[in-house]
mmCIF file with all atom_site columns, C-alpha atoms in Angstrom:
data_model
loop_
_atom_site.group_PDB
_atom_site.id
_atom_site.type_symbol
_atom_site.label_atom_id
_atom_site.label_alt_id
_atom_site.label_comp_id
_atom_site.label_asym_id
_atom_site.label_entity_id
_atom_site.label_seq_id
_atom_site.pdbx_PDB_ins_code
_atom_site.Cartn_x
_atom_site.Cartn_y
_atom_site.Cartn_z
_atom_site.occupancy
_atom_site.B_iso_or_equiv
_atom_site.pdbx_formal_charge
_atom_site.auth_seq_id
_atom_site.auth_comp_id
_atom_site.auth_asym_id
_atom_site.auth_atom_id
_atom_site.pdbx_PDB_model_num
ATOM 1   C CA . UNK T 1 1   ? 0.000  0.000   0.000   1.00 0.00 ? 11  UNK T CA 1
ATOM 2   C CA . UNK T 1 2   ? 2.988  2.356   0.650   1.00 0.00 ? 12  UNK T CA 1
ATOM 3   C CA . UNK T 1 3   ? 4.400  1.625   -2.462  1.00 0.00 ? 13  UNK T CA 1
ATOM 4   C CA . UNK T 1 4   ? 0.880  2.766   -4.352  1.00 0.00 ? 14  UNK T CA 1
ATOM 5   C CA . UNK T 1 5   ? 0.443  5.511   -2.890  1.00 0.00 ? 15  UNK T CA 1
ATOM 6   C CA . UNK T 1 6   ? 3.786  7.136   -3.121  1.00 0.00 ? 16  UNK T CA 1
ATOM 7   C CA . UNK T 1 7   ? 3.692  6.395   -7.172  1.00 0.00 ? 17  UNK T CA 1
ATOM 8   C CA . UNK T 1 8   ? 0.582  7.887   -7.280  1.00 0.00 ? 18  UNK T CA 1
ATOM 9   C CA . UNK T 1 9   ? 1.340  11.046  -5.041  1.00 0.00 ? 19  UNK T CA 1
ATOM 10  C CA . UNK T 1 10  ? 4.579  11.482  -6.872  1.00 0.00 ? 20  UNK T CA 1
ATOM 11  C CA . UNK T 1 11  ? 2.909  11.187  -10.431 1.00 0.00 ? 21  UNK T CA 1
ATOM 12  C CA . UNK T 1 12  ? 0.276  14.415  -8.829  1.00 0.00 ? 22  UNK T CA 1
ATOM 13  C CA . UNK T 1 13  ? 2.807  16.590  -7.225  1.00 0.00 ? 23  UNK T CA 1
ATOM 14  C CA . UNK T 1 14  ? 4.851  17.557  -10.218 1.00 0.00 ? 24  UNK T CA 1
ATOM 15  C CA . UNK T 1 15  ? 2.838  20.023  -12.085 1.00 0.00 ? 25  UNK T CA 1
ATOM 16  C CA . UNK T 1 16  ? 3.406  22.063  -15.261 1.00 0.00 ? 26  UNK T CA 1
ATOM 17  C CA . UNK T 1 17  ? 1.771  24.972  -16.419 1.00 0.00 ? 27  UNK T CA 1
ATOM 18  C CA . UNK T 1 18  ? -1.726 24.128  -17.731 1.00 0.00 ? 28  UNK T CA 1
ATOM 19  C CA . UNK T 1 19  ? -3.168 25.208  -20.985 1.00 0.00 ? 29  UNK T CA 1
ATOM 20  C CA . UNK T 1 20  ? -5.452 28.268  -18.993 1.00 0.00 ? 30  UNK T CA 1
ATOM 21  C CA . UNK T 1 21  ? -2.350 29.570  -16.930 1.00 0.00 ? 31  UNK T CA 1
ATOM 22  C CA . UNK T 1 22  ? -0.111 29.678  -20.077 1.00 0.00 ? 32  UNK T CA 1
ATOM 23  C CA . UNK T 1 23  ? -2.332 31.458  -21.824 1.00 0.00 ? 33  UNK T CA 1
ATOM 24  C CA . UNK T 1 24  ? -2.333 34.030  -19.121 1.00 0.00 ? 34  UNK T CA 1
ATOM 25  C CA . UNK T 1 25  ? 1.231  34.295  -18.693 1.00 0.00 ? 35  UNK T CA 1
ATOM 26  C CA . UNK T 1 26  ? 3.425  37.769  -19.452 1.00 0.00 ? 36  UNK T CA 1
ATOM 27  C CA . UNK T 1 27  ? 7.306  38.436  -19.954 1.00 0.00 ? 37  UNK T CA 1
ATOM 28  C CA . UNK T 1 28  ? 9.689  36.079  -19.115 1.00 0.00 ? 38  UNK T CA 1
ATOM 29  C CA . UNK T 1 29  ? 7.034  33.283  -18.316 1.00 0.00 ? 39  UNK T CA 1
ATOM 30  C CA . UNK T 1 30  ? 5.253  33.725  -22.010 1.00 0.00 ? 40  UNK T CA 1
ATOM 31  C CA . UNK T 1 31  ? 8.090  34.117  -23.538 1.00 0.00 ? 41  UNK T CA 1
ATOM 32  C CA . UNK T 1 32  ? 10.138 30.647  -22.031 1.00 0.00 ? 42  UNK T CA 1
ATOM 33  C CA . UNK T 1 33  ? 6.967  28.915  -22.678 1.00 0.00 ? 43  UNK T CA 1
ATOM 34  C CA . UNK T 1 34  ? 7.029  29.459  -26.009 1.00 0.00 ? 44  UNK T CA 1
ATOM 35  C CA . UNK T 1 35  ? 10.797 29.202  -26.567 1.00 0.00 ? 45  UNK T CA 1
ATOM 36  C CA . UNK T 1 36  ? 11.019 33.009  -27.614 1.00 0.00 ? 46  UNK T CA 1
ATOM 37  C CA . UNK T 1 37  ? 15.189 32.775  -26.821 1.00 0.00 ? 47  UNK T CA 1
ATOM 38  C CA . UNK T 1 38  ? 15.299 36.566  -28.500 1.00 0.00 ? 48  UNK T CA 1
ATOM 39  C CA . UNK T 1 39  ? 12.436 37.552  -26.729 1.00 0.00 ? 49  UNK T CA 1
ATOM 40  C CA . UNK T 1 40  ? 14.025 36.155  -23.113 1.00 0.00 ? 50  UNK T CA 1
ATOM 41  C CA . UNK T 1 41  ? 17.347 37.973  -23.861 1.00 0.00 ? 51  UNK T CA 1
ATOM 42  C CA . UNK T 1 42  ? 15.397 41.369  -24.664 1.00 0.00 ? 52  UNK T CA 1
ATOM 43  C CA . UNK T 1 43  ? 13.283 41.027  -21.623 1.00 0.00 ? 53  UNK T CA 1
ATOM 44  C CA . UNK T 1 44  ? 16.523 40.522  -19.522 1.00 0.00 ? 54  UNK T CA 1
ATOM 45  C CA . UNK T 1 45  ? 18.218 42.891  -21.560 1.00 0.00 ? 55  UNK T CA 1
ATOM 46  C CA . UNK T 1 46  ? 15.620 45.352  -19.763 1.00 0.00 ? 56  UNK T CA 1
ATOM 47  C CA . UNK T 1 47  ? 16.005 44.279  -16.186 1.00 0.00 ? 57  UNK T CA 1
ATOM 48  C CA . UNK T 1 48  ? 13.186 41.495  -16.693 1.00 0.00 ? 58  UNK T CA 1
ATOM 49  C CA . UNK T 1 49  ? 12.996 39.208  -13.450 1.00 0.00 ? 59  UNK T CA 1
ATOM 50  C CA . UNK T 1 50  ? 14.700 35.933  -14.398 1.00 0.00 ? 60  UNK T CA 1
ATOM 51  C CA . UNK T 1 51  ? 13.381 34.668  -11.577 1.00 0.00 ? 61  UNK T CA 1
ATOM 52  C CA . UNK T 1 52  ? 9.881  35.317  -11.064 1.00 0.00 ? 62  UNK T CA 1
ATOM 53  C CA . UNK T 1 53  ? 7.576  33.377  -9.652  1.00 0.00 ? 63  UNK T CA 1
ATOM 54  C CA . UNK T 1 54  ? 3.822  32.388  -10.709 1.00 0.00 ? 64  UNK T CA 1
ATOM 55  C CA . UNK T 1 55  ? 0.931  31.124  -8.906  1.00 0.00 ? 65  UNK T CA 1
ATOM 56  C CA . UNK T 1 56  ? 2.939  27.789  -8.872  1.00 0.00 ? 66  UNK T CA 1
ATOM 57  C CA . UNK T 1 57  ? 5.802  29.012  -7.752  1.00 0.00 ? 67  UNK T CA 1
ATOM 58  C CA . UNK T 1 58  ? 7.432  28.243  -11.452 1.00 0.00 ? 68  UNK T CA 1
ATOM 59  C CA . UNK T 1 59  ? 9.973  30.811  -12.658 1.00 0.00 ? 69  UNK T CA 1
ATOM 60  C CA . UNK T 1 60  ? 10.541 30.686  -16.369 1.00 0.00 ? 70  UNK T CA 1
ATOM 61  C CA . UNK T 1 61  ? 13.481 28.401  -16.431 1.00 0.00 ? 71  UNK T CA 1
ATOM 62  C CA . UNK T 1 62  ? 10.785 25.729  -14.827 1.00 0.00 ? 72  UNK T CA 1
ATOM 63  C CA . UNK T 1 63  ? 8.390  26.840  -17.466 1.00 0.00 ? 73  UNK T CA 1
ATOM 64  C CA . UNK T 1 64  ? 10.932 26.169  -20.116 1.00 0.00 ? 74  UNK T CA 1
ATOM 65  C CA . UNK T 1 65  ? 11.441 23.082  -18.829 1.00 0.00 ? 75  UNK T CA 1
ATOM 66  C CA . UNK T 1 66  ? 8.496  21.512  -18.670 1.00 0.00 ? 76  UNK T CA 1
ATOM 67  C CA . UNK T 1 67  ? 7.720  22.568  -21.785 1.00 0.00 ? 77  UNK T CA 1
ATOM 68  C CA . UNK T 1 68  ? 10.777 21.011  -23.601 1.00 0.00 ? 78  UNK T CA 1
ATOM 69  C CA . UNK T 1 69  ? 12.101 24.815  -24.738 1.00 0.00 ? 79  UNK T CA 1
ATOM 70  C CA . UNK T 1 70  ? 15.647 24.508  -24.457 1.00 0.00 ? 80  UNK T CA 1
ATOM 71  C CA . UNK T 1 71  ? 16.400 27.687  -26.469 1.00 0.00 ? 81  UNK T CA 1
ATOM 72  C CA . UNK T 1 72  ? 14.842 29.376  -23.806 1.00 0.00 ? 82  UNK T CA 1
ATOM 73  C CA . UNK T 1 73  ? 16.744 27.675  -20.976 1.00 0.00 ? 83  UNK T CA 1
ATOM 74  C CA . UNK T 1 74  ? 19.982 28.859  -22.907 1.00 0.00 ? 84  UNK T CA 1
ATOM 75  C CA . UNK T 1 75  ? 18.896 32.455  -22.976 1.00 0.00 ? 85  UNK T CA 1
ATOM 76  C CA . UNK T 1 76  ? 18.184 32.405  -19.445 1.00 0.00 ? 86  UNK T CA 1
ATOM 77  C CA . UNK T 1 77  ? 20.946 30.969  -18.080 1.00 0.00 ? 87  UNK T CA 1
ATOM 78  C CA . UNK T 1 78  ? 22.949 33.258  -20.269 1.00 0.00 ? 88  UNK T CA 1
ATOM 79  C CA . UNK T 1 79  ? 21.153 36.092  -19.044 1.00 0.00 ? 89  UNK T CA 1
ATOM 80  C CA . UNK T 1 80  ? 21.724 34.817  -14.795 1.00 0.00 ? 90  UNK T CA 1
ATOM 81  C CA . UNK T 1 81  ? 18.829 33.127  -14.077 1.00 0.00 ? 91  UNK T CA 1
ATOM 82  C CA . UNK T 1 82  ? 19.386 30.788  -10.938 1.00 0.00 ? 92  UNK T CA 1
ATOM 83  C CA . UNK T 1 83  ? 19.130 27.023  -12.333 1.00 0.00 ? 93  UNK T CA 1
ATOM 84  C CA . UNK T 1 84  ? 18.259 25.705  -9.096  1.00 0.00 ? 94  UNK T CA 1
ATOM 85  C CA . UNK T 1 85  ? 15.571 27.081  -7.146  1.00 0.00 ? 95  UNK T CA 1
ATOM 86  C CA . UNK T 1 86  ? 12.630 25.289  -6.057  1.00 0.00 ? 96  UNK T CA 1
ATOM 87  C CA . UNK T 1 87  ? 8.763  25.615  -6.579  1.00 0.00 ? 97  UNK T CA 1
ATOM 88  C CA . UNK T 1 88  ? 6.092  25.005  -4.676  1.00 0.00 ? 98  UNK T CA 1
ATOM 89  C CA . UNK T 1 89  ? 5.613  21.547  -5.020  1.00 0.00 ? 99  UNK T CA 1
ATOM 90  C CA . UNK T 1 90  ? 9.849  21.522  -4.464  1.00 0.00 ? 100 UNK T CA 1
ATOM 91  C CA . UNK T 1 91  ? 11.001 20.540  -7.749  1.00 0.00 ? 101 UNK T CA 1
ATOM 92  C CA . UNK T 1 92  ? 13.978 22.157  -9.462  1.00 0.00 ? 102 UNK T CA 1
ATOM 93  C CA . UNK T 1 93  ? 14.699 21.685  -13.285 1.00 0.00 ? 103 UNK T CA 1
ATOM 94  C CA . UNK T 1 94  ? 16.735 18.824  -12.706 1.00 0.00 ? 104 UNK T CA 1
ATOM 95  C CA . UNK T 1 95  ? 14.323 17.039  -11.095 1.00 0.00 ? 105 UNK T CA 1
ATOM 96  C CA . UNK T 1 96  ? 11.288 18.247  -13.515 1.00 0.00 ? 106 UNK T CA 1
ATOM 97  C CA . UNK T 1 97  ? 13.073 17.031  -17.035 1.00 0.00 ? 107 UNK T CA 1
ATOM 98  C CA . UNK T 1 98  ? 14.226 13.671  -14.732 1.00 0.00 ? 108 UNK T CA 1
ATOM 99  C CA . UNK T 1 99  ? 10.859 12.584  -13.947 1.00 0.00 ? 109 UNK T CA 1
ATOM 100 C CA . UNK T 1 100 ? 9.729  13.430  -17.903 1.00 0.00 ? 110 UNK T CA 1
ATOM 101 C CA . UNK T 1 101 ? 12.343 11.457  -19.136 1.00 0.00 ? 111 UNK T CA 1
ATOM 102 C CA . UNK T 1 102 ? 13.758 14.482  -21.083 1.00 0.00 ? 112 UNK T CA 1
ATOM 103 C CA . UNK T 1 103 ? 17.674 13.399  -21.688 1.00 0.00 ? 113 UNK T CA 1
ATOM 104 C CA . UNK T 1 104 ? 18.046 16.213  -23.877 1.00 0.00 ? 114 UNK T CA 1
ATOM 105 C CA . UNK T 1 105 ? 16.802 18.783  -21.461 1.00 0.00 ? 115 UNK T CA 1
ATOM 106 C CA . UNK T 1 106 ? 18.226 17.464  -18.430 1.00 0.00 ? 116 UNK T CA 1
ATOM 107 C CA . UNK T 1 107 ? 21.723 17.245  -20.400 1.00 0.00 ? 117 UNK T CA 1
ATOM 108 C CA . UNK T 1 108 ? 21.388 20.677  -21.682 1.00 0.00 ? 118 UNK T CA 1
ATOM 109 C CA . UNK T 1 109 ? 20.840 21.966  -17.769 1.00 0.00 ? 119 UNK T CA 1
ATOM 110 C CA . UNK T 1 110 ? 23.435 19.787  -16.223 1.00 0.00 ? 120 UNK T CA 1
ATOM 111 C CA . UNK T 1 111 ? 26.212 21.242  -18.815 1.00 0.00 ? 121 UNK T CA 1
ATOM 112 C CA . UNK T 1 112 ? 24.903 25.014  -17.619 1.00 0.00 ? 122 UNK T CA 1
ATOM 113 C CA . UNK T 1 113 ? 25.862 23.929  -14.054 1.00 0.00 ? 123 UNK T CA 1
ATOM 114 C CA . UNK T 1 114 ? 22.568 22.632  -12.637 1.00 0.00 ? 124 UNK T CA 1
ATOM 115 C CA . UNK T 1 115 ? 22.772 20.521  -9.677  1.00 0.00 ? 125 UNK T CA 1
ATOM 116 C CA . UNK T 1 116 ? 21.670 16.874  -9.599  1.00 0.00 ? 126 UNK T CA 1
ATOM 117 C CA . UNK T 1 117 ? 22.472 17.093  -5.513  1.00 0.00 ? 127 UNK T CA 1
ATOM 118 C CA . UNK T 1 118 ? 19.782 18.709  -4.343  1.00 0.00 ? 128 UNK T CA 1
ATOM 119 C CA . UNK T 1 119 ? 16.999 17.443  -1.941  1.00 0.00 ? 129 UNK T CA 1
ATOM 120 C CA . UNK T 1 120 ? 13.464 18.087  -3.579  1.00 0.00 ? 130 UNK T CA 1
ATOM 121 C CA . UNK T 1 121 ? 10.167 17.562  -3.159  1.00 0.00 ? 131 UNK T CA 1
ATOM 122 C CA . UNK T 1 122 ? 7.790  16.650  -0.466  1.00 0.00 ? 132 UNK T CA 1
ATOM 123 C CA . UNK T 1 123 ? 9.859  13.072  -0.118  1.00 0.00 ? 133 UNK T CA 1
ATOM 124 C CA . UNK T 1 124 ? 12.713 14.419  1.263   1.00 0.00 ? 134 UNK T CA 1
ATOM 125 C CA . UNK T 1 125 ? 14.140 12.637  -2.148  1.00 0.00 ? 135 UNK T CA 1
ATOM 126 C CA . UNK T 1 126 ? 16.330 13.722  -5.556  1.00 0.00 ? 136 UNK T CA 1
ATOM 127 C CA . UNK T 1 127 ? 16.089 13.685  -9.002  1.00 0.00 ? 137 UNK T CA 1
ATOM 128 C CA . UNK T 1 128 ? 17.934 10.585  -9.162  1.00 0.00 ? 138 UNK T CA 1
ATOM 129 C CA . UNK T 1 129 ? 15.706 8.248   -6.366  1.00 0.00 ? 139 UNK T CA 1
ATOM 130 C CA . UNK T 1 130 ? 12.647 9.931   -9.032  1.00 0.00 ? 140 UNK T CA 1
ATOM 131 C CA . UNK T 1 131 ? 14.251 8.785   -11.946 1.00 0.00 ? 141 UNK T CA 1
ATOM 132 C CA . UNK T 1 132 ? 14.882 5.321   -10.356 1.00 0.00 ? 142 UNK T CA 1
ATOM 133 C CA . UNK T 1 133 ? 11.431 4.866   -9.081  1.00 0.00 ? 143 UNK T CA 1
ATOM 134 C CA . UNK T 1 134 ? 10.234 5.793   -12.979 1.00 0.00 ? 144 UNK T CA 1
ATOM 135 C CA . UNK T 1 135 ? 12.712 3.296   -14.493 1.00 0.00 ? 145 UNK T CA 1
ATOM 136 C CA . UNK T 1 136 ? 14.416 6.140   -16.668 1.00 0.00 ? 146 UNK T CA 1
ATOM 137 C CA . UNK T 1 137 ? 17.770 4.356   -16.918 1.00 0.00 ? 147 UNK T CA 1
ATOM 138 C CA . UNK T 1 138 ? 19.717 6.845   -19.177 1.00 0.00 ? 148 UNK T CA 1
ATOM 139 C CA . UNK T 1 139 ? 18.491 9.789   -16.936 1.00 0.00 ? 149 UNK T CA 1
ATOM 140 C CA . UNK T 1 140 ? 19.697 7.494   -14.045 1.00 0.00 ? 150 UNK T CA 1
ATOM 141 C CA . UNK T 1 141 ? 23.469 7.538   -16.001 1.00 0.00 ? 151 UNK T CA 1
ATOM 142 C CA . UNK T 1 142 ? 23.261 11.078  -16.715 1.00 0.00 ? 152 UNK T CA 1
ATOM 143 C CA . UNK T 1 143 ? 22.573 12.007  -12.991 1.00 0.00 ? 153 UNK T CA 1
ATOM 144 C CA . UNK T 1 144 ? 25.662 9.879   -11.212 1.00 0.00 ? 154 UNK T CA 1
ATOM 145 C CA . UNK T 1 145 ? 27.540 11.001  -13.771 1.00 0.00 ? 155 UNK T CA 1
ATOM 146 C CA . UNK T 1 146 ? 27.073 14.460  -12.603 1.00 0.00 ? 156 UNK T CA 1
ATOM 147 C CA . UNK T 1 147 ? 27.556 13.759  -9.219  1.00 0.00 ? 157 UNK T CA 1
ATOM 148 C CA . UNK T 1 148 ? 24.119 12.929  -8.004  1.00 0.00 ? 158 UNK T CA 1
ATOM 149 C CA . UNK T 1 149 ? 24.544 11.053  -4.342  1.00 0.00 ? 159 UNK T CA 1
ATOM 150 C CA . UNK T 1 150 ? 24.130 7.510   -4.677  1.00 0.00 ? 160 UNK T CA 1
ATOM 151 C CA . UNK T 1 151 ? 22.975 6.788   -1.176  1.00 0.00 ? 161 UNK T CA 1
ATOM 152 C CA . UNK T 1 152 ? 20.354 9.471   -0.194  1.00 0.00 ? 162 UNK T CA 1
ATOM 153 C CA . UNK T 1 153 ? 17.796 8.413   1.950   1.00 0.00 ? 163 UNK T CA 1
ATOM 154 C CA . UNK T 1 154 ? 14.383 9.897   1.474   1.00 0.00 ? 164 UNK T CA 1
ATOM 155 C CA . UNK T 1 155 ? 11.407 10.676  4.089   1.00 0.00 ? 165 UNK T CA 1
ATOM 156 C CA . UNK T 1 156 ? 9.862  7.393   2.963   1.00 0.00 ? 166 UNK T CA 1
ATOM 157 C CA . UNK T 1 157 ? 13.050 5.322   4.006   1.00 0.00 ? 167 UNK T CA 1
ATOM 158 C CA . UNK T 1 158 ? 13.914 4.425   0.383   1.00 0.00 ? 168 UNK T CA 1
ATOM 159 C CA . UNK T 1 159 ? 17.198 4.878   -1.675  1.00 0.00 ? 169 UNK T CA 1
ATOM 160 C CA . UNK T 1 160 ? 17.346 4.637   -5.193  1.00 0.00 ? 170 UNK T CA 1
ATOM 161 C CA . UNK T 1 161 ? 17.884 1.381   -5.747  1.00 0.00 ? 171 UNK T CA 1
ATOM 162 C CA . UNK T 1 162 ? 15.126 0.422   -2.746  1.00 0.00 ? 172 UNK T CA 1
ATOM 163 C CA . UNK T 1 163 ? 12.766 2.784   -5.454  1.00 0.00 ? 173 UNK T CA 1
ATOM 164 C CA . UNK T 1 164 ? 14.062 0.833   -8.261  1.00 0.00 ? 174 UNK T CA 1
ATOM 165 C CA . UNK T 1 165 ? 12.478 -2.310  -6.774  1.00 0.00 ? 175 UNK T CA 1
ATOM 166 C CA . UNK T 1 166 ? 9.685  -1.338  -4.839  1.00 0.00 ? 176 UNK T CA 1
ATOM 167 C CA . UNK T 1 167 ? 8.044  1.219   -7.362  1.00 0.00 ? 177 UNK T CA 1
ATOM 168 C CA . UNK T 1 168 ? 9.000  -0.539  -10.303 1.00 0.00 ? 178 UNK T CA 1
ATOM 169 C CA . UNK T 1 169 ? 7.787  -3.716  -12.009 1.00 0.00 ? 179 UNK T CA 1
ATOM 170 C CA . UNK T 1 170 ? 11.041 -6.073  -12.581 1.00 0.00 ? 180 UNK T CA 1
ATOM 171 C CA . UNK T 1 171 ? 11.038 -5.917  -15.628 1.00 0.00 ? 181 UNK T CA 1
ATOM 172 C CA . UNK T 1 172 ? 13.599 -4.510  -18.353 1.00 0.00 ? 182 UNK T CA 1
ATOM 173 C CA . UNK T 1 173 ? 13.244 -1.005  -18.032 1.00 0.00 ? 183 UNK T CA 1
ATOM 174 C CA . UNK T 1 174 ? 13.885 -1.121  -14.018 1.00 0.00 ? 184 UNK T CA 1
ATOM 175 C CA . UNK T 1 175 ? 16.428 -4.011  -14.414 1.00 0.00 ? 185 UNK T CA 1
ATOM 176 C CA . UNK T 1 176 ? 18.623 -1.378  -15.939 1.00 0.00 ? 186 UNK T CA 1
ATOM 177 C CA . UNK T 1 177 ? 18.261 1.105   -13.573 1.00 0.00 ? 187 UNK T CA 1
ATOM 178 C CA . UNK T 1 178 ? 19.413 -0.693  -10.966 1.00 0.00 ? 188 UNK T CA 1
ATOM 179 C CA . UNK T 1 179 ? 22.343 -2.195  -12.941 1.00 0.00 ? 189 UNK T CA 1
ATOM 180 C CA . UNK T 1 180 ? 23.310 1.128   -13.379 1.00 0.00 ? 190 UNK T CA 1
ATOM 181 C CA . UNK T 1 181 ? 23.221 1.768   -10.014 1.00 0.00 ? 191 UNK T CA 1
ATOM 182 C CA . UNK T 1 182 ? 24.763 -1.182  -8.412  1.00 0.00 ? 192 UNK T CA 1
ATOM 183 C CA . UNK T 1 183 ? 27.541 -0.133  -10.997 1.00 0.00 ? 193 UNK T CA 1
ATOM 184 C CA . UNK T 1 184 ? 28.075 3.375   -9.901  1.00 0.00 ? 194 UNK T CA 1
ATOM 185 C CA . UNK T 1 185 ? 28.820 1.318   -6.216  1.00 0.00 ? 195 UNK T CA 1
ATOM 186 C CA . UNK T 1 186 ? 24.836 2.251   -4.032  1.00 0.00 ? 196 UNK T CA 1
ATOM 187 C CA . UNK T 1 187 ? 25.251 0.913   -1.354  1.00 0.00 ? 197 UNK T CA 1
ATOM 188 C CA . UNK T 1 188 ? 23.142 -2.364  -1.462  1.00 0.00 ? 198 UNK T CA 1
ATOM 189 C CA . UNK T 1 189 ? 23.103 -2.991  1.970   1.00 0.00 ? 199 UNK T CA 1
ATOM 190 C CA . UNK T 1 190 ? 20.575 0.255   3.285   1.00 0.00 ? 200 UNK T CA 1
ATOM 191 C CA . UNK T 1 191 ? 17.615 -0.934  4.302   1.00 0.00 ? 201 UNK T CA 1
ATOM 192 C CA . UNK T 1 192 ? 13.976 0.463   4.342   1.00 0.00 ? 202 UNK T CA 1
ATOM 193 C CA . UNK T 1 193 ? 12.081 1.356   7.704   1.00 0.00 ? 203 UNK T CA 1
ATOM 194 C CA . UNK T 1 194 ? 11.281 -2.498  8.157   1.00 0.00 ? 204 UNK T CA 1
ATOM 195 C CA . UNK T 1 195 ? 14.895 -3.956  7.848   1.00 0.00 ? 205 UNK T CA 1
ATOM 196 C CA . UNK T 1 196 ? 14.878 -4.969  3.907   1.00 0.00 ? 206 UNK T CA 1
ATOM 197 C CA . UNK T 1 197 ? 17.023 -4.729  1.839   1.00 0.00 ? 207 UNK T CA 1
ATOM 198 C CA . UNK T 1 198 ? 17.016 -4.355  -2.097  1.00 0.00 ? 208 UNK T CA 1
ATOM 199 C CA . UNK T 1 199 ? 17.927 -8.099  -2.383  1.00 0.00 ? 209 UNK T CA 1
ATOM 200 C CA . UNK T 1 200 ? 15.481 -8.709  0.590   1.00 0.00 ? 210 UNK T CA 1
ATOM 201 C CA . UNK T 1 201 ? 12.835 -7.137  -1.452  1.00 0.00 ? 211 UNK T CA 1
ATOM 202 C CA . UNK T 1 202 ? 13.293 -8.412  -5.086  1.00 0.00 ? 212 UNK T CA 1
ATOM 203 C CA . UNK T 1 203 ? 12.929 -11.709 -3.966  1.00 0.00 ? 213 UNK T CA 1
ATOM 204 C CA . UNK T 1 204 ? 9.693  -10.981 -2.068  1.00 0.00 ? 214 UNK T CA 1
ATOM 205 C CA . UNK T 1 205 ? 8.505  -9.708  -5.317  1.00 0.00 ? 215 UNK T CA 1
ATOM 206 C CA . UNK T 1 206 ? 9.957  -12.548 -7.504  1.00 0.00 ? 216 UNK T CA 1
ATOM 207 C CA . UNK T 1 207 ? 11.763 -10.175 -9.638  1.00 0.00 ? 217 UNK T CA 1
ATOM 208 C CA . UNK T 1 208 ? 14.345 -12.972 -10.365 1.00 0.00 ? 218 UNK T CA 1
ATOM 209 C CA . UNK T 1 209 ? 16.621 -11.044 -12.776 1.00 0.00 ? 219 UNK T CA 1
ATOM 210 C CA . UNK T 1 210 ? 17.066 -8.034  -10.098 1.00 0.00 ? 220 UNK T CA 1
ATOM 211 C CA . UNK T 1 211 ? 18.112 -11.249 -7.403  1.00 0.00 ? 221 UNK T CA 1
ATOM 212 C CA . UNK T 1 212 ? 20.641 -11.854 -9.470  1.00 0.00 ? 222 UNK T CA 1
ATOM 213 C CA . UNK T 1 213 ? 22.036 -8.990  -10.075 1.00 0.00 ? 223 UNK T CA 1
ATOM 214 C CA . UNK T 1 214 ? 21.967 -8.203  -6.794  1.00 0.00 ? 224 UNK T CA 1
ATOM 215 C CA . UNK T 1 215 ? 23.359 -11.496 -5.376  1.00 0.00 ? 225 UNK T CA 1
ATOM 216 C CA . UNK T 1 216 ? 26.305 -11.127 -8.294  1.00 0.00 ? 226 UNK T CA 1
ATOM 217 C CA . UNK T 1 217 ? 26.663 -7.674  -6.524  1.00 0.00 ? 227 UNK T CA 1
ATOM 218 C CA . UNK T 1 218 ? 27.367 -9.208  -3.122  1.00 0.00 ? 228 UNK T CA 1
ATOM 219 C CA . UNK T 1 219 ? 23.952 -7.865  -1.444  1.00 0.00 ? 229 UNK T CA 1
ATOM 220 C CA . UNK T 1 220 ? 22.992 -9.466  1.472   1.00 0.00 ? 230 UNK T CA 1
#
């Protein structure tokens, strides 16, 4: 029951703009959702406010982010904006084109000097335990490769690789995940609030491939 109702919670909380508040936006927020790079730089250019926030909490570079504009994330980062804040629901960019499965995005951000360290949303968690729990194996890569920490423990007592098992489904897609993970060295021994471990857990699942490449691993 745990693990339904944190995939479900954690598909609601991460919101983009909807189709009514778009239309409705001014400045730097119309002009990042609609990947108007010239129209960003002018705007900053004139002492716009890169980092404005709407009802949401979103500033633009969120906006441009969800909405895949990555023309727009390269004029605002040009012109300052900060590539990390939070919004309301506590998602940063990072985390927002993690959870969409947007390499390109995510790569584009990470080369500006986005974090992939940083604690977000209302787990306690990081773009990397989301992208783990979603089974997005080459946005799992691209996050330890930038330094993402392996071993973070989130409020619901899961790590990445726990997430990897316990919100995914065994099969291919999570298999890889958590090979890339067990690669980059997690730590396979961390535990969730009741004492298992990833190996612990696979097996009470019957997700035979992940026991194996967890007992090749040297989990316990």
């Amino acid at each position: 029951m745990a693990a339904a109702f944190a995939a479900g919670a954690c598909a609601q909380a991460q919101v983009g703009p909807s189709t009514a508040e778009a239309a409705r936006y001014q400045g730097l927020h119309a002009a990042a959702h609609a990947g108007d790079a010239a129209r960003v730089a002018s705007l900053a250019a004139a002492r716009g406010e890169l980092n404005a926030r709407d009802g949401h909490g979103r500033t633009p570079l969120h906006v441009a982010t969800f909405a895949k504009q990555r023309g727009a994330i390269q004029a605002l980062a040009k012109a300052g904006a900060d590539l990390d804040l939070l919004e309301h629901d506590r998602y940063d960019a990072v985390t927002i084109a993690s959870v969409a499965n947007d390499e390109e995005t995510l790569r584009l951000l990470l080369s500006l000097g986005a974090s992939a360290k940083q604690v977000t949303s209302r787990y306690d968690g990081t773009a990397l335990i989301a992208a783990a729990h979603l089974g997005h194996a080459g946005v799992v890569r691209q996050l330890i490769a930038a330094g993402a920490p392996l071993d973070h423990v989130n409020n619901l007592h899961w790590t990445a690789a726990i997430e990897s098992v316990v919100l995914g489904d065994g099969g291919p897609r999570h298999q890889d995940t958590l090979r890339a993970l067990i690669a980059a060295g997690a730590n396979l021994q961390l535990a969730d609030r009741e004492g298992r471990t990833p190996l612990q857990l696979a097996k009470a699942r019957g997700y035979a491939e992940m026991v194996k490449m967890l007992e090749a691993a040297g989990a316990r």
